[in-house]
GROMACS .gro file of C-alpha atoms in nm:
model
  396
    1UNK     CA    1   4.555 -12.559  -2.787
    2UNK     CA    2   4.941 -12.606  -2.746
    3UNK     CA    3   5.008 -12.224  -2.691
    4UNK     CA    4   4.720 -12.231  -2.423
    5UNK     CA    5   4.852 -12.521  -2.208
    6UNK     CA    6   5.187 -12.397  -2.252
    7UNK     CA    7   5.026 -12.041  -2.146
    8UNK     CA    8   4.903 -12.248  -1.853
    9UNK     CA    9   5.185 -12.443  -1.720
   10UNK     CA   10   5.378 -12.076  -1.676
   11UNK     CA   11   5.102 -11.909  -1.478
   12UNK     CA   12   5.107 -12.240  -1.261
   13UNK     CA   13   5.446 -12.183  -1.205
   14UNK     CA   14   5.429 -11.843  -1.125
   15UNK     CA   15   5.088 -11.902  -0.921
   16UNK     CA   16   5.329 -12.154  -0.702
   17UNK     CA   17   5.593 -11.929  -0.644
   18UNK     CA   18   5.356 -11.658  -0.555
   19UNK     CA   19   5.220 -11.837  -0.275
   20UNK     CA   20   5.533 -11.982  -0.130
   21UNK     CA   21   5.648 -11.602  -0.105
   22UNK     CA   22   5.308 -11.534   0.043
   23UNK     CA   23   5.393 -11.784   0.270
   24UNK     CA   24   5.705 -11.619   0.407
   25UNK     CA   25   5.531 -11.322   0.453
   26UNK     CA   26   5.228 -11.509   0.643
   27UNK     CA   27   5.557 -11.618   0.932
   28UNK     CA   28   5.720 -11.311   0.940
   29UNK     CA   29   5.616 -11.086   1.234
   30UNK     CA   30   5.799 -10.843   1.056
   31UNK     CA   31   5.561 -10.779   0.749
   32UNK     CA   32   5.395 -10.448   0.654
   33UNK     CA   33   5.074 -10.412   0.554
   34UNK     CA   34   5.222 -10.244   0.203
   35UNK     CA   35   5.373 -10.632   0.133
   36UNK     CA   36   5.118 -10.829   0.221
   37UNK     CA   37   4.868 -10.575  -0.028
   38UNK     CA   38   5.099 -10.624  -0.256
   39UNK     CA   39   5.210 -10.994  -0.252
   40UNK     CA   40   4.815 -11.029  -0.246
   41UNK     CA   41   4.744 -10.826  -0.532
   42UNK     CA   42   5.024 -11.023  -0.785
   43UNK     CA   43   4.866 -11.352  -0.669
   44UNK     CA   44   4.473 -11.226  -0.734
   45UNK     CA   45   4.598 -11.102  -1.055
   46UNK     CA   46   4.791 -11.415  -1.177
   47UNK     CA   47   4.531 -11.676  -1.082
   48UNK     CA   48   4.223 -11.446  -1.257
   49UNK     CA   49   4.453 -11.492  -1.579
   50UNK     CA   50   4.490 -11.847  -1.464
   51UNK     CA   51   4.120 -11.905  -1.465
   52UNK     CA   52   4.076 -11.706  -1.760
   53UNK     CA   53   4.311 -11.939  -1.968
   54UNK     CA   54   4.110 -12.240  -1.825
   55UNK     CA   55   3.812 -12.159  -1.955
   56UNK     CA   56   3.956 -12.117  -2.268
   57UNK     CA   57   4.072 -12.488  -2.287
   58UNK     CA   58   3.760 -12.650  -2.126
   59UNK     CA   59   3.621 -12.734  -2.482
   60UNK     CA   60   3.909 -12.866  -2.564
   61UNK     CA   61   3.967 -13.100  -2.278
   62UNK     CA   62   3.889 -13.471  -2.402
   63UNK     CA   63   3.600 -13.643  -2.180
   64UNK     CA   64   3.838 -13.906  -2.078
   65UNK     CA   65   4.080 -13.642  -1.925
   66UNK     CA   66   3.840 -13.355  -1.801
   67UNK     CA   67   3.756 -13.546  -1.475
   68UNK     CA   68   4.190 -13.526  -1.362
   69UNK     CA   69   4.206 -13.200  -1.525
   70UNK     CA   70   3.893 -13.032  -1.365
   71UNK     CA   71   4.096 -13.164  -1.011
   72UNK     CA   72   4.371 -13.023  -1.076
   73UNK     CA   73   4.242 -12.692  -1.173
   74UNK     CA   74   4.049 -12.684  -0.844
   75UNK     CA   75   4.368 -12.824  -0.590
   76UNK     CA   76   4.500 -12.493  -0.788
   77UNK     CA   77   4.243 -12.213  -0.740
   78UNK     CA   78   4.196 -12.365  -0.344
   79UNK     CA   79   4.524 -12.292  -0.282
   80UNK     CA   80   4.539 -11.932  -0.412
   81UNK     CA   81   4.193 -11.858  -0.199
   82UNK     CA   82   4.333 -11.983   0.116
   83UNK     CA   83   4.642 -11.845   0.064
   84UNK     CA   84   4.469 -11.461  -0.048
   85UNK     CA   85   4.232 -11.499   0.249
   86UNK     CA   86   4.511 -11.563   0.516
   87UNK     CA   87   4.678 -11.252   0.396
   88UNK     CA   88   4.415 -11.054   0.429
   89UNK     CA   89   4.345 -11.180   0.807
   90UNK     CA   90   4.711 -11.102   0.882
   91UNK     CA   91   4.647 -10.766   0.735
   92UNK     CA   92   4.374 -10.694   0.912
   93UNK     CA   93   4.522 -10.813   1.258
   94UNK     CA   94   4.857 -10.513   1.191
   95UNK     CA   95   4.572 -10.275   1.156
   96UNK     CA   96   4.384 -10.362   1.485
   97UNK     CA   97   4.712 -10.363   1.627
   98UNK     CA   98   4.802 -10.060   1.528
   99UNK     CA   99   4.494  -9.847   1.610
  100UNK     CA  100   4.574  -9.972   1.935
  101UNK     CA  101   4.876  -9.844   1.967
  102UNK     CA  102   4.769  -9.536   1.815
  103UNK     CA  103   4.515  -9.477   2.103
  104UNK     CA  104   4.716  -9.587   2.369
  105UNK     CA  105   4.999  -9.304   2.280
  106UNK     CA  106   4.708  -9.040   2.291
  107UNK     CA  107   4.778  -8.982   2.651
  108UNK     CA  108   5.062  -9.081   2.888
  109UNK     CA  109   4.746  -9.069   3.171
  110UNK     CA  110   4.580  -9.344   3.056
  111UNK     CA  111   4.839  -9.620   3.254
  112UNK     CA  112   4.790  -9.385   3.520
  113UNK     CA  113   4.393  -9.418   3.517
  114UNK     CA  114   4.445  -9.814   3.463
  115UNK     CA  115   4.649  -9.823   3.784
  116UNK     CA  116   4.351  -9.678   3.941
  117UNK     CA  117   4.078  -9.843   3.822
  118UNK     CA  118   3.930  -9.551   3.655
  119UNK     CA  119   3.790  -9.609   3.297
  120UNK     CA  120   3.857  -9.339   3.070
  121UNK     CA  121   3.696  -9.281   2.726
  122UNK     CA  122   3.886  -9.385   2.423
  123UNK     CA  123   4.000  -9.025   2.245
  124UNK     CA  124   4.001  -8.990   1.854
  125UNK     CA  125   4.112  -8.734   1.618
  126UNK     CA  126   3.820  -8.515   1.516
  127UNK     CA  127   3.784  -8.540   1.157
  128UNK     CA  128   3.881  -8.179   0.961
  129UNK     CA  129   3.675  -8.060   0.684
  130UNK     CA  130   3.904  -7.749   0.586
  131UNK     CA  131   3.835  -7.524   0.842
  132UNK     CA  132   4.109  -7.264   0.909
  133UNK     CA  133   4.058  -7.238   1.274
  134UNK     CA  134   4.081  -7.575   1.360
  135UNK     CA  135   4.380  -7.632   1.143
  136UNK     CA  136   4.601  -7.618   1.459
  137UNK     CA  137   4.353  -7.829   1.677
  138UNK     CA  138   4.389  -8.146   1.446
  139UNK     CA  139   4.726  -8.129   1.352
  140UNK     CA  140   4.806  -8.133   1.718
  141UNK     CA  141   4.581  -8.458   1.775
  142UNK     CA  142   4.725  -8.617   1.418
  143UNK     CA  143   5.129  -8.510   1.500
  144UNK     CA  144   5.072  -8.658   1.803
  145UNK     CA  145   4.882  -8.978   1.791
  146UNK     CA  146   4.970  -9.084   1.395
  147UNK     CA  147   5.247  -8.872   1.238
  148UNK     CA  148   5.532  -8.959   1.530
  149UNK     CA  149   5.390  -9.327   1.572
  150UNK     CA  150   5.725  -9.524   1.511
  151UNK     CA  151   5.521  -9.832   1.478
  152UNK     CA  152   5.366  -9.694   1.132
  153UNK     CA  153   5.515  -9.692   0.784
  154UNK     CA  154   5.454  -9.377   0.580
  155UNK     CA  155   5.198  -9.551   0.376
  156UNK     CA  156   4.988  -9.680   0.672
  157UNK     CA  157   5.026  -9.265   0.816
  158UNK     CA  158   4.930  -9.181   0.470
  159UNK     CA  159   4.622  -9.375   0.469
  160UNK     CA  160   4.552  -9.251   0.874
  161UNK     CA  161   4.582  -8.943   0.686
  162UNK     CA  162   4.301  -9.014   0.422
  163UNK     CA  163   4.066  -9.103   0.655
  164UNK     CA  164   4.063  -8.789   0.877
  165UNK     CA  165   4.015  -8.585   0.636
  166UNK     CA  166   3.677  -8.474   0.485
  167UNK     CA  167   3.557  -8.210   0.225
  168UNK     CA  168   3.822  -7.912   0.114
  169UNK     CA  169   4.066  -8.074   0.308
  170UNK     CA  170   4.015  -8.406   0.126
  171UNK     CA  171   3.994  -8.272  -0.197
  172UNK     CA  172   4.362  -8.065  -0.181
  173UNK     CA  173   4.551  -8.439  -0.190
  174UNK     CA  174   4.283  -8.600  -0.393
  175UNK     CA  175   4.536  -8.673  -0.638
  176UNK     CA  176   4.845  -8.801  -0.468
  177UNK     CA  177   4.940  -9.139  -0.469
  178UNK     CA  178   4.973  -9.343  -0.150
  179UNK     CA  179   5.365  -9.363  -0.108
  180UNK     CA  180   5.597  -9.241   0.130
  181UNK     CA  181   5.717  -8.911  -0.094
  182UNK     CA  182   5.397  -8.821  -0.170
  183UNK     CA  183   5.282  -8.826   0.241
  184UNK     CA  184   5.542  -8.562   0.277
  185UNK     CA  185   5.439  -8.382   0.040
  186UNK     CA  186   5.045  -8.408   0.139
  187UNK     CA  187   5.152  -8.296   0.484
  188UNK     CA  188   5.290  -7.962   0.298
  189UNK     CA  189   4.981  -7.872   0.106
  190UNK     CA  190   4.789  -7.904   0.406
  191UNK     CA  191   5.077  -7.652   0.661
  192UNK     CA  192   5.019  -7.436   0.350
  193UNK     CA  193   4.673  -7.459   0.287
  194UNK     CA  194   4.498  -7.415   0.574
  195UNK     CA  195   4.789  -7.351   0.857
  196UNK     CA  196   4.923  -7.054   0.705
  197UNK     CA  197   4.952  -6.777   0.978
  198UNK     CA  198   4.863  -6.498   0.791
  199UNK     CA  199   4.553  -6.656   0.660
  200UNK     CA  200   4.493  -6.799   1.005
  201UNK     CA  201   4.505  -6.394   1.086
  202UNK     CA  202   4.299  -6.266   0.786
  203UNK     CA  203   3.985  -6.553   0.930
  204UNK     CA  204   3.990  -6.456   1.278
  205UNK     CA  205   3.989  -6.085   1.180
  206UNK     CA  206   3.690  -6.178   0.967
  207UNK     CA  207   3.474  -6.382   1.185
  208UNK     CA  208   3.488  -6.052   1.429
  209UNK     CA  209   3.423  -5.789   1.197
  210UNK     CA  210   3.105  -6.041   1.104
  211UNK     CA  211   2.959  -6.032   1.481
  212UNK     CA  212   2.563  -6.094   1.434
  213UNK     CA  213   2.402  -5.832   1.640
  214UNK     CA  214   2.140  -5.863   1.939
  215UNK     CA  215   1.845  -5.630   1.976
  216UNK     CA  216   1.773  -5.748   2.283
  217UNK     CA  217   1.916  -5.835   2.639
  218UNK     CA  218   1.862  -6.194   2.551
  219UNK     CA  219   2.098  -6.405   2.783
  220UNK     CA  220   2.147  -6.687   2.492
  221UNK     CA  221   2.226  -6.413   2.208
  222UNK     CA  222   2.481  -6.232   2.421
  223UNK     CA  223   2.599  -6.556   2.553
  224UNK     CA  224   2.692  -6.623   2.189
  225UNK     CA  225   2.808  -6.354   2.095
  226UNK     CA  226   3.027  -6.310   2.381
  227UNK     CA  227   3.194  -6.641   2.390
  228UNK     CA  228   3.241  -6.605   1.969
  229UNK     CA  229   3.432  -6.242   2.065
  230UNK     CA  230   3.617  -6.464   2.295
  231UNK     CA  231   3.712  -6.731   2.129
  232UNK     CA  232   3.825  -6.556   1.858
  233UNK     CA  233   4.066  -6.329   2.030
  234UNK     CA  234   4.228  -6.606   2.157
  235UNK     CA  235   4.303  -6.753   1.866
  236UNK     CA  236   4.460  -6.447   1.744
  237UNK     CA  237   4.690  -6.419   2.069
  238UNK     CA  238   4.789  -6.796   1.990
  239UNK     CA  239   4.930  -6.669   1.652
  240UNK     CA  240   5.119  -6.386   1.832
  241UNK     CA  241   4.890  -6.079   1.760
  242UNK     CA  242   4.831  -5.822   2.053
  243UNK     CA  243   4.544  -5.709   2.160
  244UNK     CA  244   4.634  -5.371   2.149
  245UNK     CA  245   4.633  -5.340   1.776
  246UNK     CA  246   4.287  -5.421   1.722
  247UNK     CA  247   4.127  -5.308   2.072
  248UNK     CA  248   3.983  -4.971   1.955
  249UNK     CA  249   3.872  -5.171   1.563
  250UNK     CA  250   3.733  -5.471   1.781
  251UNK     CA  251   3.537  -5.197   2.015
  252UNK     CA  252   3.367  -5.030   1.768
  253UNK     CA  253   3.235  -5.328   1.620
  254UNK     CA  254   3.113  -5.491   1.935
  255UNK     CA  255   2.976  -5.174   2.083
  256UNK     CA  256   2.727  -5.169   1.730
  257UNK     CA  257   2.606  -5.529   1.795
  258UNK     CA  258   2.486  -5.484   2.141
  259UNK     CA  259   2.144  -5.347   2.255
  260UNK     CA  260   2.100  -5.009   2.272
  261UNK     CA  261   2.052  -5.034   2.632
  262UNK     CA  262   2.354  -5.190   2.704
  263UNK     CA  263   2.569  -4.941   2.475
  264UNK     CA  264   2.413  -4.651   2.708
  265UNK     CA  265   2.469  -4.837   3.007
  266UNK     CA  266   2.834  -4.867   2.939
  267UNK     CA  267   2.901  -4.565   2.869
  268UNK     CA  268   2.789  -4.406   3.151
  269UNK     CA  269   2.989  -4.692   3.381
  270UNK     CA  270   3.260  -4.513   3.170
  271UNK     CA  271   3.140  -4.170   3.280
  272UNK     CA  272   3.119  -4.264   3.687
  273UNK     CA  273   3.464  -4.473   3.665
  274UNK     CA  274   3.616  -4.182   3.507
  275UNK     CA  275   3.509  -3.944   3.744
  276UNK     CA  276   3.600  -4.182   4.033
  277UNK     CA  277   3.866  -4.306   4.011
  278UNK     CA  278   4.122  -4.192   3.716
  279UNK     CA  279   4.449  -4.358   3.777
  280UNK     CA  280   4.327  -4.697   3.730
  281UNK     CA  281   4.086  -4.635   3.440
  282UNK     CA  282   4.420  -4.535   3.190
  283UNK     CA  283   4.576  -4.882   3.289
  284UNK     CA  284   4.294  -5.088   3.177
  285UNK     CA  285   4.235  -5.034   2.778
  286UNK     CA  286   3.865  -5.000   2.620
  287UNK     CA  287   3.869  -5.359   2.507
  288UNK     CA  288   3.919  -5.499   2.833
  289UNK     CA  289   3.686  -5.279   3.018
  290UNK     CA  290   3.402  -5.308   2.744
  291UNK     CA  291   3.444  -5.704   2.762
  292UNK     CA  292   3.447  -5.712   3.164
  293UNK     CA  293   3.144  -5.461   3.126
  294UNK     CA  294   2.942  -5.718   2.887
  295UNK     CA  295   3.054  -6.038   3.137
  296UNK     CA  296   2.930  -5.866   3.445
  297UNK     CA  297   2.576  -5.786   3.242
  298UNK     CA  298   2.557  -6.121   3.107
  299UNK     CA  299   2.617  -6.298   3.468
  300UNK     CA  300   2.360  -6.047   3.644
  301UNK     CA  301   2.092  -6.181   3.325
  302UNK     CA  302   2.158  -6.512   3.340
  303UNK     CA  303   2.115  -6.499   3.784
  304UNK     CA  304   1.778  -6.256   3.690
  305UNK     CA  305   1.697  -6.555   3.419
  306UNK     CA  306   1.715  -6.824   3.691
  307UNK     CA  307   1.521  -6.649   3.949
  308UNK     CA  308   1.214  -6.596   3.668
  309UNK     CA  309   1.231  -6.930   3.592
  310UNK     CA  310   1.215  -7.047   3.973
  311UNK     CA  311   0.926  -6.807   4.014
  312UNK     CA  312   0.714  -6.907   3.726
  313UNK     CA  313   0.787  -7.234   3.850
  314UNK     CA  314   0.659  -7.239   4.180
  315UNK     CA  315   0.354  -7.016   4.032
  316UNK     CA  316   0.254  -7.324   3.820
  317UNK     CA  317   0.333  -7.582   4.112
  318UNK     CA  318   0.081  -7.370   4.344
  319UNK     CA  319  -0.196  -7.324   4.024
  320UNK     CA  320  -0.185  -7.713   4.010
  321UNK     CA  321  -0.176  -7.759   4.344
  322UNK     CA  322  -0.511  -7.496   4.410
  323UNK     CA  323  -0.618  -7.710   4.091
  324UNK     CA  324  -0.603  -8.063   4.224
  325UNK     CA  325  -0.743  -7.950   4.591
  326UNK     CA  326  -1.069  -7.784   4.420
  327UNK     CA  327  -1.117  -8.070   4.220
  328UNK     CA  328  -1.081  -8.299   4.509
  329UNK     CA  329  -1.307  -8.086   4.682
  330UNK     CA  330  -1.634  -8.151   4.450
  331UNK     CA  331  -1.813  -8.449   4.521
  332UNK     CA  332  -1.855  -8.750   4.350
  333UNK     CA  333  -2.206  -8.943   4.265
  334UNK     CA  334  -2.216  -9.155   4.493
  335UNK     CA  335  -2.101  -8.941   4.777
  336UNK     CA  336  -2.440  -8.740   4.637
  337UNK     CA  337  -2.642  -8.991   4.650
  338UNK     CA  338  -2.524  -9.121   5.018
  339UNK     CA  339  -2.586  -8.802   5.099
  340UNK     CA  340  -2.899  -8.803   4.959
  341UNK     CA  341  -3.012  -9.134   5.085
  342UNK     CA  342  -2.950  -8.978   5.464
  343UNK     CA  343  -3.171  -8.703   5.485
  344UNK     CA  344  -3.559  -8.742   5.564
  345UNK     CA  345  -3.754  -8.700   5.318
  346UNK     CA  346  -4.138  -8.720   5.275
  347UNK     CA  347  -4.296  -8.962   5.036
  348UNK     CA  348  -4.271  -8.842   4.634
  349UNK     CA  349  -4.614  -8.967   4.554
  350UNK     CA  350  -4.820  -8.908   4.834
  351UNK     CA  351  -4.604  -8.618   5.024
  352UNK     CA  352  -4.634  -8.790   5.357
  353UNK     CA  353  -4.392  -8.757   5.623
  354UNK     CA  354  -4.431  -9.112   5.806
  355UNK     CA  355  -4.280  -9.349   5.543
  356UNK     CA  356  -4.042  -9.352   5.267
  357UNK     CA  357  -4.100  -9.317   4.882
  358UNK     CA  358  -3.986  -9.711   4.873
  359UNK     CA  359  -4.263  -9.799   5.097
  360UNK     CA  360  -4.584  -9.571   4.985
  361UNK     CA  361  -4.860  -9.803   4.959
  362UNK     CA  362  -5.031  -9.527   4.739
  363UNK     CA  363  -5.203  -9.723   4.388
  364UNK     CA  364  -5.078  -9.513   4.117
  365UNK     CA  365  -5.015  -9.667   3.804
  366UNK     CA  366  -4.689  -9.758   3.668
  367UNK     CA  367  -4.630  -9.476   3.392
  368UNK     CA  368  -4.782  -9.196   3.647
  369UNK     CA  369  -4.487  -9.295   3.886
  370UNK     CA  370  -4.211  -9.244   3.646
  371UNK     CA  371  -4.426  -8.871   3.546
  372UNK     CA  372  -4.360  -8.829   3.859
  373UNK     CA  373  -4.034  -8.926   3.947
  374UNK     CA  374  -3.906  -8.758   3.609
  375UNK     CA  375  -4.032  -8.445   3.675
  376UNK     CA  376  -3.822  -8.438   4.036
  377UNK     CA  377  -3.553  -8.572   3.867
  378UNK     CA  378  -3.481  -8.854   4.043
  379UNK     CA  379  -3.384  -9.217   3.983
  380UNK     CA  380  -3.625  -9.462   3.847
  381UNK     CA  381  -3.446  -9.743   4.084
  382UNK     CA  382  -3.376  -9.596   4.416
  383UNK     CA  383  -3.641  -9.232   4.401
  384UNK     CA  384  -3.285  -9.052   4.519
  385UNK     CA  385  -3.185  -8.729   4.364
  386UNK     CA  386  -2.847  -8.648   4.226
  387UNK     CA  387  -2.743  -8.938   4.005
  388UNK     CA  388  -2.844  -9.133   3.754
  389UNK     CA  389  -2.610  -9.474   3.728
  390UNK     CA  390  -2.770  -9.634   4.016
  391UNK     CA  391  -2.599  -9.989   4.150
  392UNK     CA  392  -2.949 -10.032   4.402
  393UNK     CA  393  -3.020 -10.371   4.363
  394UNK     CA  394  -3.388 -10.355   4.449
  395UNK     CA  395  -3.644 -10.705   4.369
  396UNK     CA  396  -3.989 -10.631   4.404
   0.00000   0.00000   0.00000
């Protein structure tokens, strides 16, 4: 019992010179989030041994003394929790404060745009999964916004760093440790990785030699593939490459993903500009003319796409329209039976012309009438033909 109250009294001692350090830290202004995680980790640690040794001397506690003991032990552990949870606020408030800053460095427009009163988005750094051609894209965004960020330790960047990343990317500084040597080094697996220029070369050379092809003048496919042609070829003039050394490679493979109808079309554009005009068709190479050829196609489609749709269009409006007036046309019930009511007729049971079917005076009995009436089709209430939910109200 000795050794554990002696055990006791020095993690008390150390508990209470945790927290007056955590204390200093609390009024500096100055802290980093790496001190107070770590001021805050020695104090959790030292007052779960603290409670640990506790409840190892609770049995041996006598009942006179438990009730001053079990007080003391308490005054203890609230001070630790208040202490832990105030560093954790302050933690909390430097990273708030630092995204911040982080976003407000994304743009030197943005005080320009306050000035104004215009409200502009808040911009964010695209996470990046390990894809080579966006390699440059995200570094950009990160160099910019995070890795120059004077404001930021190279832990906090570090962790910044964590977060952005997801899948391959993630995984190729799985294993470094969160300190300022091994954010350097991070940042030079990932140049090497994935913003390697010859690689970078090698996957835009790919992605082009893959084109899907389209066998058919479909607007969307060539769309697609056009802008993917694009795209890519830019990407390899970023890196330096001309587009002279792969213009006749790049040819060849888009000429066999287009429709045949478009292949045949080109070439004899090739034919006529040849023949008309020679001096100007040597200054342009194949690449350039084959992609101007496949823009011009796609605009005229997508214009002839337009116009179809506006036609169809305005054929459906007019159906509907033709639709609604026939419909509107047809009458109704009780515009039948209106219509009904105001022509002369003679009497249903005794044919005569000088008094209505309402007024006959003719004896016929009951069930005879409605033979009668049933076999002219006409209403049992009012003797009018062309309905059958009559709203007469008639009282004999």
């Amino acid at each position: 019992m000795e050794r554990l109250k002696s055990k006791r009294t020095s993690r008390r001692s150390l508990n209470t010179r945790i927290i007056n350090e955590a204390r200093a830290f609390l009024g500096d202004s100055a802290a980093t989030i790496d001190q107070l995680n770590a001021i805050y980790g020695r104090l959790k640690a030292n007052n779960d041994e603290l409670k640990q040794i506790n409840e190892e001397l609770e049995s041996h506690i006598a009942d006179e003394e438990f009730e001053q003991e079990y007080n003391t032990i308490v005054e203890y552990e609230d001070n630790a929790n208040s202490v832990m949870s105030e560093l954790l606020s302050k933690r909390d408030r430097i990273v708030a404060a630092t995204s911040s800053t982080a976003e407000l460095q994304t743009s030197s427009v943005a005080s320009t745009a306050g000035a104004s009163g215009t409200k502009l988005p808040k911009l964010t750094i695209a996470p990046f999964a390990g894809d080579l051609c966006r390699w440059n894209d995200f570094w950009e965004q990160f160099d910019q916004m995070i890795h120059r960020n004077g404001n930021l330790t190279a832990t906090d960047k570090f962790n910044y760093l964590r977060f952005f990343l997801r899948g391959d990317a993630a995984s190729a500084i799985v294993g470094l440790p969160t300190t300022e040597a091994c954010y350097k080094d991070a940042i030079d697996i990932l140049k090497k990785r994935f913003g390697d220029k010859t690689r970078l070369e090698q996957e835009y050379f790919s992605r082009l030699r893959t084109l899907p092809s389209v066998r058919s003048s479909d607007p969307t496919a060539l769309r697609k593939l056009y802008d993917q042609v694009v795209i890519n070829i830019r990407g390899l003039e970023t890196l330096g490459v001309s587009k002279t050394s792969f213009s006749a490679m790049l040819c060849d493979i888009l000429l066999r993903a287009l429709p045949h109808d478009l292949v045949v079309q080109y070439h004899r554009s090739c034919a006529n500009r040849a023949t008309s005009d020679s001096s100007n068709a040597a200054s342009i190479t194949e690449l350039e003319r084959l992609l101007n050829f496949l823009c011009i196609e796609l605009e005229s489609l997508e214009k002839s796409e337009i116009a179809n749709h506006r036609g169809r269009d305005s054929h459906t409006e007019n159906a509907l329209n033709k639709s609604h007036q026939f419909r509107g046309s047809k009458p109704t019930s009780s515009v039948l039976h209106n219509n009904a009511m105001k022509l002369p007729e003679n009497c249903v049971f005794c044919k005569s012309s000088q008094h209505s079917t309402e007024d006959c005076s003719l004896d016929l009995p009951l069930p005879q009438k409605k033979h009668i009436l049933s076999g002219d089709m006409r209403c049992f209430r009012c003797t009018t033909k062309g309905h059958r939910a009559c709203s007469t109200k008639i009282t004999c």
